[in-house]
Amino acid sequence: MSASASQRETRYLQGPAGRLRLTLDHPDDAPCGVVLVGHPQPLLGGSPRHPVPHSLARVLRDAGWLVVRPSFRGVDDSEGEHGAGEGEEQDTLLMITALREEYPRLPLALVGFSFGAYVFARAATRLEARQPVDGLVLMGLPVGQVPDGRYYQPQPIPDNALLLHGENDERAPLTDLLQWVRPRQRPVVVFAGTDHFFKGCLPRAAAMVVGHLAAIAVR
């Protein structure tokens, strides 16, 4: 992986199932950290260009973060087939290793939305015992059986995770998430009256993400 002076850059990384595309958004000045932003379900058209990850990337870049948006398997020109979260977890761990090697002095955070939140929850859980990520935000995290028939294995979410959810989330129901976190008394920030895509309040949600990660940013 090599650096570029341009504000937006496309890189490729060789993964277990083939080549992976990464879109990097560089801040104007030296980055305060590196953040991976994960996109929604590829089988439903999710990609790094979806309004939620695209908006998050812009706000985080403006806040000084080097933003990396991976195209999960089979999306854009990333090779391989959809891995139902398991394959994408492997790819994410590989990305984290490569980014830590290139930017060893910068904190590394994960911000996942929808399917991206599920993938990043898996990756963060896997790393928790040996080299945990510095920051973790999960937006619209699907838990268990969701209305479209897919099943997302509940994850033992690391304690440093910020959970953001829409009250009327029709794709990853809030009740399922609350049932999962209730025994652990985990806080969940609920945006009243909004849906899975944080309609009408995405800028406020993005600002909360930036505020949460500010505690780990290098200044």
Short mmCIF file of C-alpha atoms in Angstrom, two decimals:
data_model
loop_
_atom_site.label_atom_id
_atom_site.label_comp_id
_atom_site.label_asym_id
_atom_site.label_seq_id
_atom_site.Cartn_x
_atom_site.Cartn_y
_atom_site.Cartn_z
CA MET A 1 0.00 0.00 0.00
CA SER A 2 1.44 3.36 -0.98
CA ALA A 3 0.56 6.91 -0.01
CA SER A 4 -0.87 9.53 -2.34
CA ALA A 5 -1.06 13.30 -2.24
CA SER A 6 -4.55 13.38 -3.77
CA GLN A 7 -7.54 13.86 -1.49
CA ARG A 8 -9.29 10.73 -2.79
CA GLU A 9 -7.36 7.63 -3.70
CA THR A 10 -8.13 4.09 -4.83
CA ARG A 11 -5.94 1.27 -3.60
CA TYR A 12 -6.06 -2.51 -3.91
CA LEU A 13 -5.17 -5.15 -1.38
CA GLN A 14 -4.86 -8.86 -2.02
CA GLY A 15 -7.32 -10.74 0.18
CA PRO A 16 -8.13 -14.41 0.74
CA ALA A 17 -10.76 -14.37 -2.03
CA GLY A 18 -8.94 -12.01 -4.40
CA ARG A 19 -8.32 -8.34 -4.91
CA LEU A 20 -10.07 -5.87 -2.59
CA ARG A 21 -10.78 -2.26 -3.53
CA LEU A 22 -10.23 0.46 -0.93
CA THR A 23 -11.33 4.07 -1.34
CA LEU A 24 -9.25 6.44 0.78
CA ASP A 25 -10.31 9.99 1.64
CA HIS A 26 -7.30 12.01 2.83
CA PRO A 27 -7.69 15.03 5.12
CA ASP A 28 -6.06 18.30 4.15
CA ASP A 29 -3.49 18.07 6.94
CA ALA A 30 -1.70 15.23 8.72
CA PRO A 31 -4.34 12.68 9.79
CA CYS A 32 -5.37 12.37 13.42
CA GLY A 33 -6.13 8.69 12.93
CA VAL A 34 -7.28 6.03 10.49
CA VAL A 35 -10.92 4.96 10.33
CA LEU A 36 -12.48 2.16 8.31
CA VAL A 37 -16.07 2.87 7.27
CA GLY A 38 -18.16 -0.19 6.37
CA HIS A 39 -21.08 -0.16 3.94
CA PRO A 40 -24.50 -1.89 4.02
CA GLN A 41 -25.57 -5.28 2.65
CA PRO A 42 -24.03 -5.91 -0.81
CA LEU A 43 -26.87 -8.24 -1.77
CA LEU A 44 -29.24 -5.27 -1.43
CA GLY A 45 -27.05 -2.92 -3.43
CA GLY A 46 -24.85 -1.65 -0.60
CA SER A 47 -21.53 -0.08 -1.53
CA PRO A 48 -19.10 2.61 -0.28
CA ARG A 49 -21.12 5.12 -2.34
CA HIS A 50 -24.27 4.54 -0.27
CA PRO A 51 -25.40 7.85 1.31
CA VAL A 52 -24.64 6.74 4.88
CA PRO A 53 -20.98 5.62 4.50
CA HIS A 54 -20.39 8.38 1.95
CA SER A 55 -21.67 11.05 4.38
CA LEU A 56 -19.72 9.55 7.28
CA ALA A 57 -16.54 9.55 5.19
CA ARG A 58 -16.92 13.20 4.29
CA VAL A 59 -17.54 14.32 7.88
CA LEU A 60 -14.73 12.20 9.30
CA ARG A 61 -12.30 13.42 6.64
CA ASP A 62 -13.20 17.01 7.44
CA ALA A 63 -12.53 16.24 11.11
CA GLY A 64 -8.98 15.17 10.23
CA TRP A 65 -9.30 11.39 9.81
CA LEU A 66 -7.83 9.33 7.02
CA VAL A 67 -10.96 7.47 5.93
CA VAL A 68 -10.79 4.04 4.31
CA ARG A 69 -13.96 2.69 2.68
CA PRO A 70 -13.56 -0.94 1.60
CA SER A 71 -15.70 -2.44 -1.12
CA PHE A 72 -16.70 -5.78 0.35
CA ARG A 73 -16.37 -8.97 -1.68
CA GLY A 74 -18.13 -8.78 -5.04
CA VAL A 75 -18.78 -5.02 -4.78
CA ASP A 76 -17.37 -2.67 -7.42
CA ASP A 77 -14.24 -4.43 -8.65
CA SER A 78 -13.47 -6.26 -5.42
CA GLU A 79 -13.13 -9.91 -6.26
CA GLY A 80 -14.78 -12.88 -4.58
CA GLU A 81 -18.37 -13.67 -3.68
CA HIS A 82 -20.46 -12.46 -0.76
CA GLY A 83 -19.17 -14.14 2.40
CA ALA A 84 -22.20 -13.62 4.70
CA GLY A 85 -20.01 -11.68 7.13
CA GLU A 86 -17.43 -14.37 7.78
CA GLY A 87 -15.44 -13.76 4.62
CA GLU A 88 -15.73 -10.00 5.02
CA GLU A 89 -14.45 -10.34 8.59
CA GLN A 90 -11.31 -12.06 7.28
CA ASP A 91 -10.83 -9.28 4.75
CA THR A 92 -11.30 -6.61 7.42
CA LEU A 93 -8.68 -8.19 9.67
CA LEU A 94 -6.27 -8.17 6.74
CA MET A 95 -7.01 -4.49 6.08
CA ILE A 96 -6.45 -3.63 9.73
CA THR A 97 -3.08 -5.39 9.73
CA ALA A 98 -1.98 -3.56 6.57
CA LEU A 99 -3.12 -0.16 7.85
CA ARG A 100 -1.46 -0.67 11.23
CA GLU A 101 1.79 -1.53 9.49
CA GLU A 102 1.61 1.58 7.33
CA TYR A 103 0.39 3.96 10.05
CA PRO A 104 1.80 2.48 13.28
CA ARG A 105 1.60 5.73 15.26
CA LEU A 106 -2.02 6.53 14.45
CA PRO A 107 -5.10 5.22 16.28
CA LEU A 108 -7.34 2.95 14.24
CA ALA A 109 -11.12 2.96 14.48
CA LEU A 110 -13.99 1.08 12.83
CA VAL A 111 -17.31 2.70 11.92
CA GLY A 112 -19.77 0.24 10.44
CA PHE A 113 -23.29 0.73 9.16
CA SER A 114 -25.84 -2.09 8.81
CA PHE A 115 -24.06 -5.13 7.32
CA GLY A 116 -20.83 -3.16 7.74
CA ALA A 117 -21.60 -2.85 11.45
CA TYR A 118 -22.05 -6.62 11.68
CA VAL A 119 -18.75 -7.27 9.88
CA PHE A 120 -16.87 -4.77 12.04
CA ALA A 121 -18.44 -6.12 15.24
CA ARG A 122 -17.09 -9.55 14.30
CA ALA A 123 -13.62 -8.19 13.49
CA ALA A 124 -13.45 -6.07 16.65
CA THR A 125 -14.53 -9.01 18.77
CA ARG A 126 -11.84 -11.20 17.22
CA LEU A 127 -9.17 -8.59 17.97
CA GLU A 128 -10.36 -7.76 21.48
CA ALA A 129 -8.14 -10.28 23.28
CA ARG A 130 -4.87 -9.49 21.49
CA GLN A 131 -4.85 -6.06 19.84
CA PRO A 132 -8.19 -4.26 20.16
CA VAL A 133 -9.16 -1.45 17.85
CA ASP A 134 -8.94 2.01 19.41
CA GLY A 135 -12.50 3.05 18.55
CA LEU A 136 -15.68 1.32 17.41
CA VAL A 137 -19.04 2.70 16.23
CA LEU A 138 -21.87 0.41 15.10
CA MET A 139 -24.84 2.02 13.36
CA GLY A 140 -28.00 0.07 12.60
CA LEU A 141 -26.42 -3.18 13.79
CA PRO A 142 -28.52 -6.22 12.76
CA VAL A 143 -28.94 -8.86 15.46
CA GLY A 144 -30.43 -12.32 14.95
CA GLN A 145 -33.15 -12.97 12.37
CA VAL A 146 -34.03 -9.79 10.48
CA PRO A 147 -37.19 -9.16 8.43
CA ASP A 148 -35.56 -10.00 5.07
CA GLY A 149 -34.87 -13.53 6.34
CA ARG A 150 -31.13 -13.26 6.91
CA TYR A 151 -29.58 -14.26 10.22
CA TYR A 152 -26.82 -12.26 11.91
CA GLN A 153 -25.10 -14.07 14.75
CA PRO A 154 -25.12 -11.79 17.84
CA GLN A 155 -21.62 -10.68 18.78
CA PRO A 156 -20.12 -10.01 22.25
CA ILE A 157 -19.67 -6.34 21.41
CA PRO A 158 -16.53 -4.74 22.91
CA ASP A 159 -17.16 -2.30 25.74
CA ASN A 160 -15.77 0.68 23.84
CA ALA A 161 -18.41 0.45 21.10
CA LEU A 162 -20.87 3.27 20.49
CA LEU A 163 -24.21 1.88 19.33
CA LEU A 164 -26.45 4.16 17.25
CA HIS A 165 -29.88 3.04 16.07
CA GLY A 166 -33.08 4.38 14.57
CA GLU A 167 -36.25 3.94 16.60
CA ASN A 168 -38.21 2.76 13.55
CA ASP A 169 -35.46 0.68 11.97
CA GLU A 170 -37.35 -1.63 9.63
CA ARG A 171 -34.33 -3.68 8.51
CA ALA A 172 -32.59 -4.25 11.84
CA PRO A 173 -35.34 -3.84 14.45
CA LEU A 174 -34.37 -1.91 17.57
CA THR A 175 -36.20 -4.43 19.77
CA ASP A 176 -33.81 -7.19 18.68
CA LEU A 177 -30.77 -5.11 19.54
CA LEU A 178 -32.19 -4.08 22.92
CA GLN A 179 -33.04 -7.67 23.77
CA TRP A 180 -29.44 -8.67 23.04
CA VAL A 181 -27.77 -5.88 25.04
CA ARG A 182 -30.29 -5.76 27.92
CA PRO A 183 -28.57 -8.43 30.10
CA ARG A 184 -25.32 -6.48 29.73
CA GLN A 185 -27.03 -3.13 30.37
CA ARG A 186 -25.28 -1.69 27.35
CA PRO A 187 -26.22 1.89 26.37
CA VAL A 188 -27.77 2.43 22.94
CA VAL A 189 -28.26 5.89 21.45
CA VAL A 190 -31.69 5.87 19.81
CA PHE A 191 -32.69 8.49 17.27
CA ALA A 192 -36.44 8.86 17.75
CA GLY A 193 -38.68 8.74 14.71
CA THR A 194 -36.05 7.73 12.19
CA ASP A 195 -35.46 4.59 10.14
CA HIS A 196 -32.59 2.25 9.35
CA PHE A 197 -30.88 4.94 7.27
CA PHE A 198 -31.09 7.67 9.93
CA LYS A 199 -33.32 9.70 7.62
CA GLY A 200 -33.50 13.33 8.69
CA CYS A 201 -30.82 13.04 11.35
CA LEU A 202 -27.77 11.60 9.58
CA PRO A 203 -25.73 14.81 10.10
CA ARG A 204 -26.39 14.61 13.85
CA ALA A 205 -25.48 10.94 13.91
CA ALA A 206 -22.26 11.65 12.00
CA ALA A 207 -21.41 14.46 14.43
CA MET A 208 -21.88 12.02 17.31
CA VAL A 209 -19.49 9.59 15.61
CA VAL A 210 -16.86 12.31 15.28
CA GLY A 211 -17.34 13.34 18.91
CA HIS A 212 -16.99 9.75 20.12
CA LEU A 213 -13.75 9.23 18.20
CA ALA A 214 -12.29 12.59 19.20
CA ALA A 215 -11.12 11.05 22.49
CA ILE A 216 -8.64 8.80 20.64
CA ALA A 217 -7.54 11.21 17.90
CA VAL A 218 -3.94 12.37 17.72
CA ARG A 219 -3.61 16.15 17.98
#
